[in-house]
PDB file of C-alpha atoms in Angstrom:
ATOM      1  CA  UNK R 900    -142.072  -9.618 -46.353  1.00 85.00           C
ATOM      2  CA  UNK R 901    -145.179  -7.995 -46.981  1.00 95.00           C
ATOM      3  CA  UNK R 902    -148.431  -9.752 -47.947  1.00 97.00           C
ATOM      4  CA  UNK R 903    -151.505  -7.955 -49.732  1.00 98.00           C
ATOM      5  CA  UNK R 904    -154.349  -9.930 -49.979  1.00 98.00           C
ATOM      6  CA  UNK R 905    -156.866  -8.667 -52.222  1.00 97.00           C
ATOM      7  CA  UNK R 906    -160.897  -8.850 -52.785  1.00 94.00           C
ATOM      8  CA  UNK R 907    -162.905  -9.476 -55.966  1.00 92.00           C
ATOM      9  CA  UNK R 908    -162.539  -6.092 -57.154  1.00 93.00           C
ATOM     10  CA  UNK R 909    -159.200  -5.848 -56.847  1.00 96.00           C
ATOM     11  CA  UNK R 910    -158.942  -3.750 -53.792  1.00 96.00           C
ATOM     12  CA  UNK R 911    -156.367  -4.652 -50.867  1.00 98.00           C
ATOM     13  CA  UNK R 912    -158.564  -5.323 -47.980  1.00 98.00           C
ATOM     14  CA  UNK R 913    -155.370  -6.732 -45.422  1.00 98.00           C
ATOM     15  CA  UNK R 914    -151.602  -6.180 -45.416  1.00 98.00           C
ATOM     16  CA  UNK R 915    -149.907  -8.282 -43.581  1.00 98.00           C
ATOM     17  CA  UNK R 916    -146.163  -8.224 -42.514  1.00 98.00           C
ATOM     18  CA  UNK R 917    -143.726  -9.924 -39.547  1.00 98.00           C
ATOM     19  CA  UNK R 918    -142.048  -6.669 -37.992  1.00 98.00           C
ATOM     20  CA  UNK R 919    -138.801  -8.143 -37.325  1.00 97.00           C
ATOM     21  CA  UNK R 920    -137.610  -5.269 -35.187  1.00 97.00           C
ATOM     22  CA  UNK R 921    -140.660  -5.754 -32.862  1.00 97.00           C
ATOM     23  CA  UNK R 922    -141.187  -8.972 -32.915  1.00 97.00           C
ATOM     24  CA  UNK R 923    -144.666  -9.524 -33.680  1.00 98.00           C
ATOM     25  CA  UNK R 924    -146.714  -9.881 -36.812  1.00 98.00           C
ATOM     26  CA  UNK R 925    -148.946  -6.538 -38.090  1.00 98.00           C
ATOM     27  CA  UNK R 926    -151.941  -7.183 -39.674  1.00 98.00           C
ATOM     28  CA  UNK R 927    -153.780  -3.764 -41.273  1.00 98.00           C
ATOM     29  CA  UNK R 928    -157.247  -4.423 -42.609  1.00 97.00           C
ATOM     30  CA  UNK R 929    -158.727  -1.855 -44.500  1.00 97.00           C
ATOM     31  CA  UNK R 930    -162.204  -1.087 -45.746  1.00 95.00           C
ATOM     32  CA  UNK R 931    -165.386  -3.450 -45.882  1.00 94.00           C
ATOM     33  CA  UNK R 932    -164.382  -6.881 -44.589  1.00 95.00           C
ATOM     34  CA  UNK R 933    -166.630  -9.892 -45.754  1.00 96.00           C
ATOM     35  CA  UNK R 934    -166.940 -13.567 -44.173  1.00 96.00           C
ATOM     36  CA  UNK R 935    -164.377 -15.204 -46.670  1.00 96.00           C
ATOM     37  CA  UNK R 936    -161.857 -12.117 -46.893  1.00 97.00           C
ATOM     38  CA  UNK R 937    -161.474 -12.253 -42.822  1.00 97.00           C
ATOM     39  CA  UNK R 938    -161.403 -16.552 -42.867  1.00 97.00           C
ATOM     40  CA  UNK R 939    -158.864 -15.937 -45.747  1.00 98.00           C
ATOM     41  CA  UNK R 940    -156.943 -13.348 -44.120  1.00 98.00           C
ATOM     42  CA  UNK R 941    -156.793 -14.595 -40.581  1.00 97.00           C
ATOM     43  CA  UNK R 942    -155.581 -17.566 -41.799  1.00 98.00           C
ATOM     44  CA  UNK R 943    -152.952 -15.746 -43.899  1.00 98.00           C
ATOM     45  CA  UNK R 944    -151.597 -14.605 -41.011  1.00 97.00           C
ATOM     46  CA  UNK R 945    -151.053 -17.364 -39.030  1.00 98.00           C
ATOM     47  CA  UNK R 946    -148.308 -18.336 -41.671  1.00 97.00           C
ATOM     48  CA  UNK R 947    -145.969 -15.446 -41.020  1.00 97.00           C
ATOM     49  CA  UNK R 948    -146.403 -16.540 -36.968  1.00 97.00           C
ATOM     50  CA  UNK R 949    -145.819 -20.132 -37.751  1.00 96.00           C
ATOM     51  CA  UNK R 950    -142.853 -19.034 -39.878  1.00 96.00           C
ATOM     52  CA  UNK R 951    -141.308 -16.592 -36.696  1.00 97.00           C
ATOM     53  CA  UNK R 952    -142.126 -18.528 -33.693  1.00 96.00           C
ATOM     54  CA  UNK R 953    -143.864 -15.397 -33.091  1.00 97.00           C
ATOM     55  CA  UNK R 954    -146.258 -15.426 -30.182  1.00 97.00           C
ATOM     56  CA  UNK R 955    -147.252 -11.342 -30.468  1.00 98.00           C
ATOM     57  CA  UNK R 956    -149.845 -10.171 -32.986  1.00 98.00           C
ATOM     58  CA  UNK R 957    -150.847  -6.562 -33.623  1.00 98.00           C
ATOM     59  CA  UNK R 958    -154.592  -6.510 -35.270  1.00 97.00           C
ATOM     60  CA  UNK R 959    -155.122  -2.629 -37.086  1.00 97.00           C
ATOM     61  CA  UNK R 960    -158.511  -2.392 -37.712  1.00 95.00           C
ATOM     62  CA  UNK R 961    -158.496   1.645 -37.264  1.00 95.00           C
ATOM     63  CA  UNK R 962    -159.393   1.311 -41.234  1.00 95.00           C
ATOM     64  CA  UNK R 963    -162.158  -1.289 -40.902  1.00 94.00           C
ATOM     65  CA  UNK R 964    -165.670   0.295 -42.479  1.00 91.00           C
ATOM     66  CA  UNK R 965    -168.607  -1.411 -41.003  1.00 90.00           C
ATOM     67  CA  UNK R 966    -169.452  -4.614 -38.467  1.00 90.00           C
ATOM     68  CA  UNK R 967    -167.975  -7.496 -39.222  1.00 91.00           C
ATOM     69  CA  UNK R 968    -169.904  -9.674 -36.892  1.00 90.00           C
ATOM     70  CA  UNK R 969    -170.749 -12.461 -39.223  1.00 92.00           C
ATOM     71  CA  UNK R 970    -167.226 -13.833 -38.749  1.00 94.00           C
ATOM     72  CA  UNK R 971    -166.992 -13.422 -34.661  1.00 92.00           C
ATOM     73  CA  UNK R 972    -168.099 -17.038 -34.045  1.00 93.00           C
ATOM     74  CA  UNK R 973    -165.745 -18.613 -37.060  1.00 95.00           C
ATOM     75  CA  UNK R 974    -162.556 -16.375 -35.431  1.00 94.00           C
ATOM     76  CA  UNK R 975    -163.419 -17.412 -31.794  1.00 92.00           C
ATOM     77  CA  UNK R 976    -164.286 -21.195 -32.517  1.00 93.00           C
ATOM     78  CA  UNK R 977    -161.357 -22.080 -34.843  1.00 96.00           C
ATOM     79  CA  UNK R 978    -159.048 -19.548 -36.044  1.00 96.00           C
ATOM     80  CA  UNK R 979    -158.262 -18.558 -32.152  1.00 94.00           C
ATOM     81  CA  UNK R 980    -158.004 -22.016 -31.271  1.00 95.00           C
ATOM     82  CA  UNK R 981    -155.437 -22.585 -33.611  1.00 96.00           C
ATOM     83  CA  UNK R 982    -153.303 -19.625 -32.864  1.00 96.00           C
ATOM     84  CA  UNK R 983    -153.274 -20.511 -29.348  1.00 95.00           C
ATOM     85  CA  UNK R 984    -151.650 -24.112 -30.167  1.00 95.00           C
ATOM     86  CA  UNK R 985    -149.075 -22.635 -32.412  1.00 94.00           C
ATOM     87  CA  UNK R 986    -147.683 -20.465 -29.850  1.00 95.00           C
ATOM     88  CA  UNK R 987    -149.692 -16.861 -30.193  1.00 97.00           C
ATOM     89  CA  UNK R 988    -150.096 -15.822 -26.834  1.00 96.00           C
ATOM     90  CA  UNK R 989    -150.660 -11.861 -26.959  1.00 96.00           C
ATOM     91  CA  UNK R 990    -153.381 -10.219 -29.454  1.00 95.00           C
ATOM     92  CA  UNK R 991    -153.198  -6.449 -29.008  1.00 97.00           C
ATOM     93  CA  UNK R 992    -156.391  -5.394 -31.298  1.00 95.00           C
ATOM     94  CA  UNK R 993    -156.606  -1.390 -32.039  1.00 96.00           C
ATOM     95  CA  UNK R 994    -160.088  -0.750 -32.779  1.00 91.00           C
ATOM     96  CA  UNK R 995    -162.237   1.204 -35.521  1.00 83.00           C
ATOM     97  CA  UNK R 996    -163.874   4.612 -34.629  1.00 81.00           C
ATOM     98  CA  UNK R 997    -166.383   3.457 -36.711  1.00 75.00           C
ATOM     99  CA  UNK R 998    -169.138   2.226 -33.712  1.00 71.00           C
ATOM    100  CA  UNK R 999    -170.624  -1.186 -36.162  1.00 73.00           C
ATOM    101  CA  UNK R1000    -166.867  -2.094 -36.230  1.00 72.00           C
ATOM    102  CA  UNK R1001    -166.294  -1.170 -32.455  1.00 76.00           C
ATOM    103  CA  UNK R1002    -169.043  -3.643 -31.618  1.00 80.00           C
ATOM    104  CA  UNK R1003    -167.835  -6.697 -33.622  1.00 82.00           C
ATOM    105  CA  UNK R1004    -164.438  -6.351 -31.652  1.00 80.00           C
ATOM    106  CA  UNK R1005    -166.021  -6.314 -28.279  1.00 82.00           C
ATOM    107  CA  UNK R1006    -167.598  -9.155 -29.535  1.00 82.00           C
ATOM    108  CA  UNK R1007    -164.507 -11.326 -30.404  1.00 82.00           C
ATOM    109  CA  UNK R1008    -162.976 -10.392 -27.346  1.00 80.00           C
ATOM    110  CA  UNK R1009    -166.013 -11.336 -25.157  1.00 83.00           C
ATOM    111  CA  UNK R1010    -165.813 -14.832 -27.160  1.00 83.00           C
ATOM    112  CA  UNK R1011    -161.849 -15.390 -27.085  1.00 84.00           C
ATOM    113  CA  UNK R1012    -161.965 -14.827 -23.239  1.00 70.00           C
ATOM    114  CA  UNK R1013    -158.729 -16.721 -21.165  1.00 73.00           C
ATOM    115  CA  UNK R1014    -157.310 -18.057 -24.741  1.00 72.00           C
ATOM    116  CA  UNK R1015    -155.211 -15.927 -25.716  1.00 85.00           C
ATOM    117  CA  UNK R1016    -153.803 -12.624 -23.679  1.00 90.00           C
ATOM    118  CA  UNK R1017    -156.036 -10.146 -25.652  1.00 90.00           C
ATOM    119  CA  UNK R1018    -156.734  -6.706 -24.973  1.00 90.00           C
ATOM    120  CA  UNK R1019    -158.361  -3.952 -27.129  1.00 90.00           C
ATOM    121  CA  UNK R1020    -157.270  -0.538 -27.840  1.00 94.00           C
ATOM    122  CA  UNK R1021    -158.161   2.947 -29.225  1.00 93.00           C
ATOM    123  CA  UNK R1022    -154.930   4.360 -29.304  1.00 95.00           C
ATOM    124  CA  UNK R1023    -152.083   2.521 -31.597  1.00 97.00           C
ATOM    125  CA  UNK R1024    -149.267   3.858 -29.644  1.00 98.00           C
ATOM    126  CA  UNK R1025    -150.839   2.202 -26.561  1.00 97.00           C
ATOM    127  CA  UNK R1026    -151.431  -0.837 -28.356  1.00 98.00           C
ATOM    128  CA  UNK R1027    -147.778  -1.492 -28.859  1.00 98.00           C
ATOM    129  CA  UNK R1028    -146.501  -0.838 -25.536  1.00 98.00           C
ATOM    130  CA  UNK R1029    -148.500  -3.176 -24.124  1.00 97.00           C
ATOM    131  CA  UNK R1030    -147.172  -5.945 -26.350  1.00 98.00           C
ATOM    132  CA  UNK R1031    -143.913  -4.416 -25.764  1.00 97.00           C
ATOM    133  CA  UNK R1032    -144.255  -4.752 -22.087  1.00 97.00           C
ATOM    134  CA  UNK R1033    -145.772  -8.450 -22.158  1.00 95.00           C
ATOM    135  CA  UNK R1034    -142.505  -9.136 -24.425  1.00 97.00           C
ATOM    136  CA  UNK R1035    -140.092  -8.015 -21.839  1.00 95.00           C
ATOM    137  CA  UNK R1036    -142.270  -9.845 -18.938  1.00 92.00           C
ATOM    138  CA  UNK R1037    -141.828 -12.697 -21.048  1.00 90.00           C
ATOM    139  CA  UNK R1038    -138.122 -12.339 -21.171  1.00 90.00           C
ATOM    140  CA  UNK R1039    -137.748 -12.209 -17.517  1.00 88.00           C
ATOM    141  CA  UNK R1040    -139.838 -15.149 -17.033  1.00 77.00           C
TER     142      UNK R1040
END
């Protein structure tokens, strides 16, 4: 099921959706993000891998206009903490061209560190092999 979340002018600003054939939740987040839409949002989507016992997420911020800095320290001090204990254990996260957005990323993923399996991408397609590879790792294991 698909899940739009919306700012105060009405705009979708994050879709987010379990792909069941893949096996790991896709968040898309378009556009200007603020403080509250990404605490809102990345909450959001720790629901749909609560819900799947889903341990793969795959972040799409190729749409993402601007730095969204202000929320680093919130994402890497609680919300990763939290998606850790309920079982995510691979973050693929495909970056924005845009450089401001670039440099918020490298950012998080400085902060997250050994938490969570997390790398960052340019390239989508390379972005879901990797989970794709950590998922058949994991089912060797």
């Amino acid at each position: 099921m698909l899940t739009e979340l919306t700012n105060g002018f009405g705009k979708v600003y994050l879709t987010i959706e379990y792909d069941a054939a893949n096996r790991w939740v896709y968040n898309n987040w378009l556009g200007y993000q603020t403080y509250i839409g990404i605490i809102a949002g990345a909450d959001v989507c720790l629901h749909p891998l609560r819900e799947h016992a889903c341990s793969y997420l795959l972040n799409d911020n190729r749409q993402v206009i601007g730095p969204w800095d202000h929320a680093v320290q919130w994402i890497v001090e609680d919300w990763a903490p939290r998606a850790s204990k309920q079982g995510l254990t691979h973050f693929a996260h495909v970056v924005s061209p845009e450089s401001l957005a670039a440099l918020s990323a490298e950012a998080m993923h400085l902060g997250i560190g050994g938490r969570l399996q997390m790398r960052m991408f340019s390239d989508y397609a390379e972005a879901q092999t990797w989970l794709h590879k950590a998922q058949q790792q994991a089912r060797r294991a």
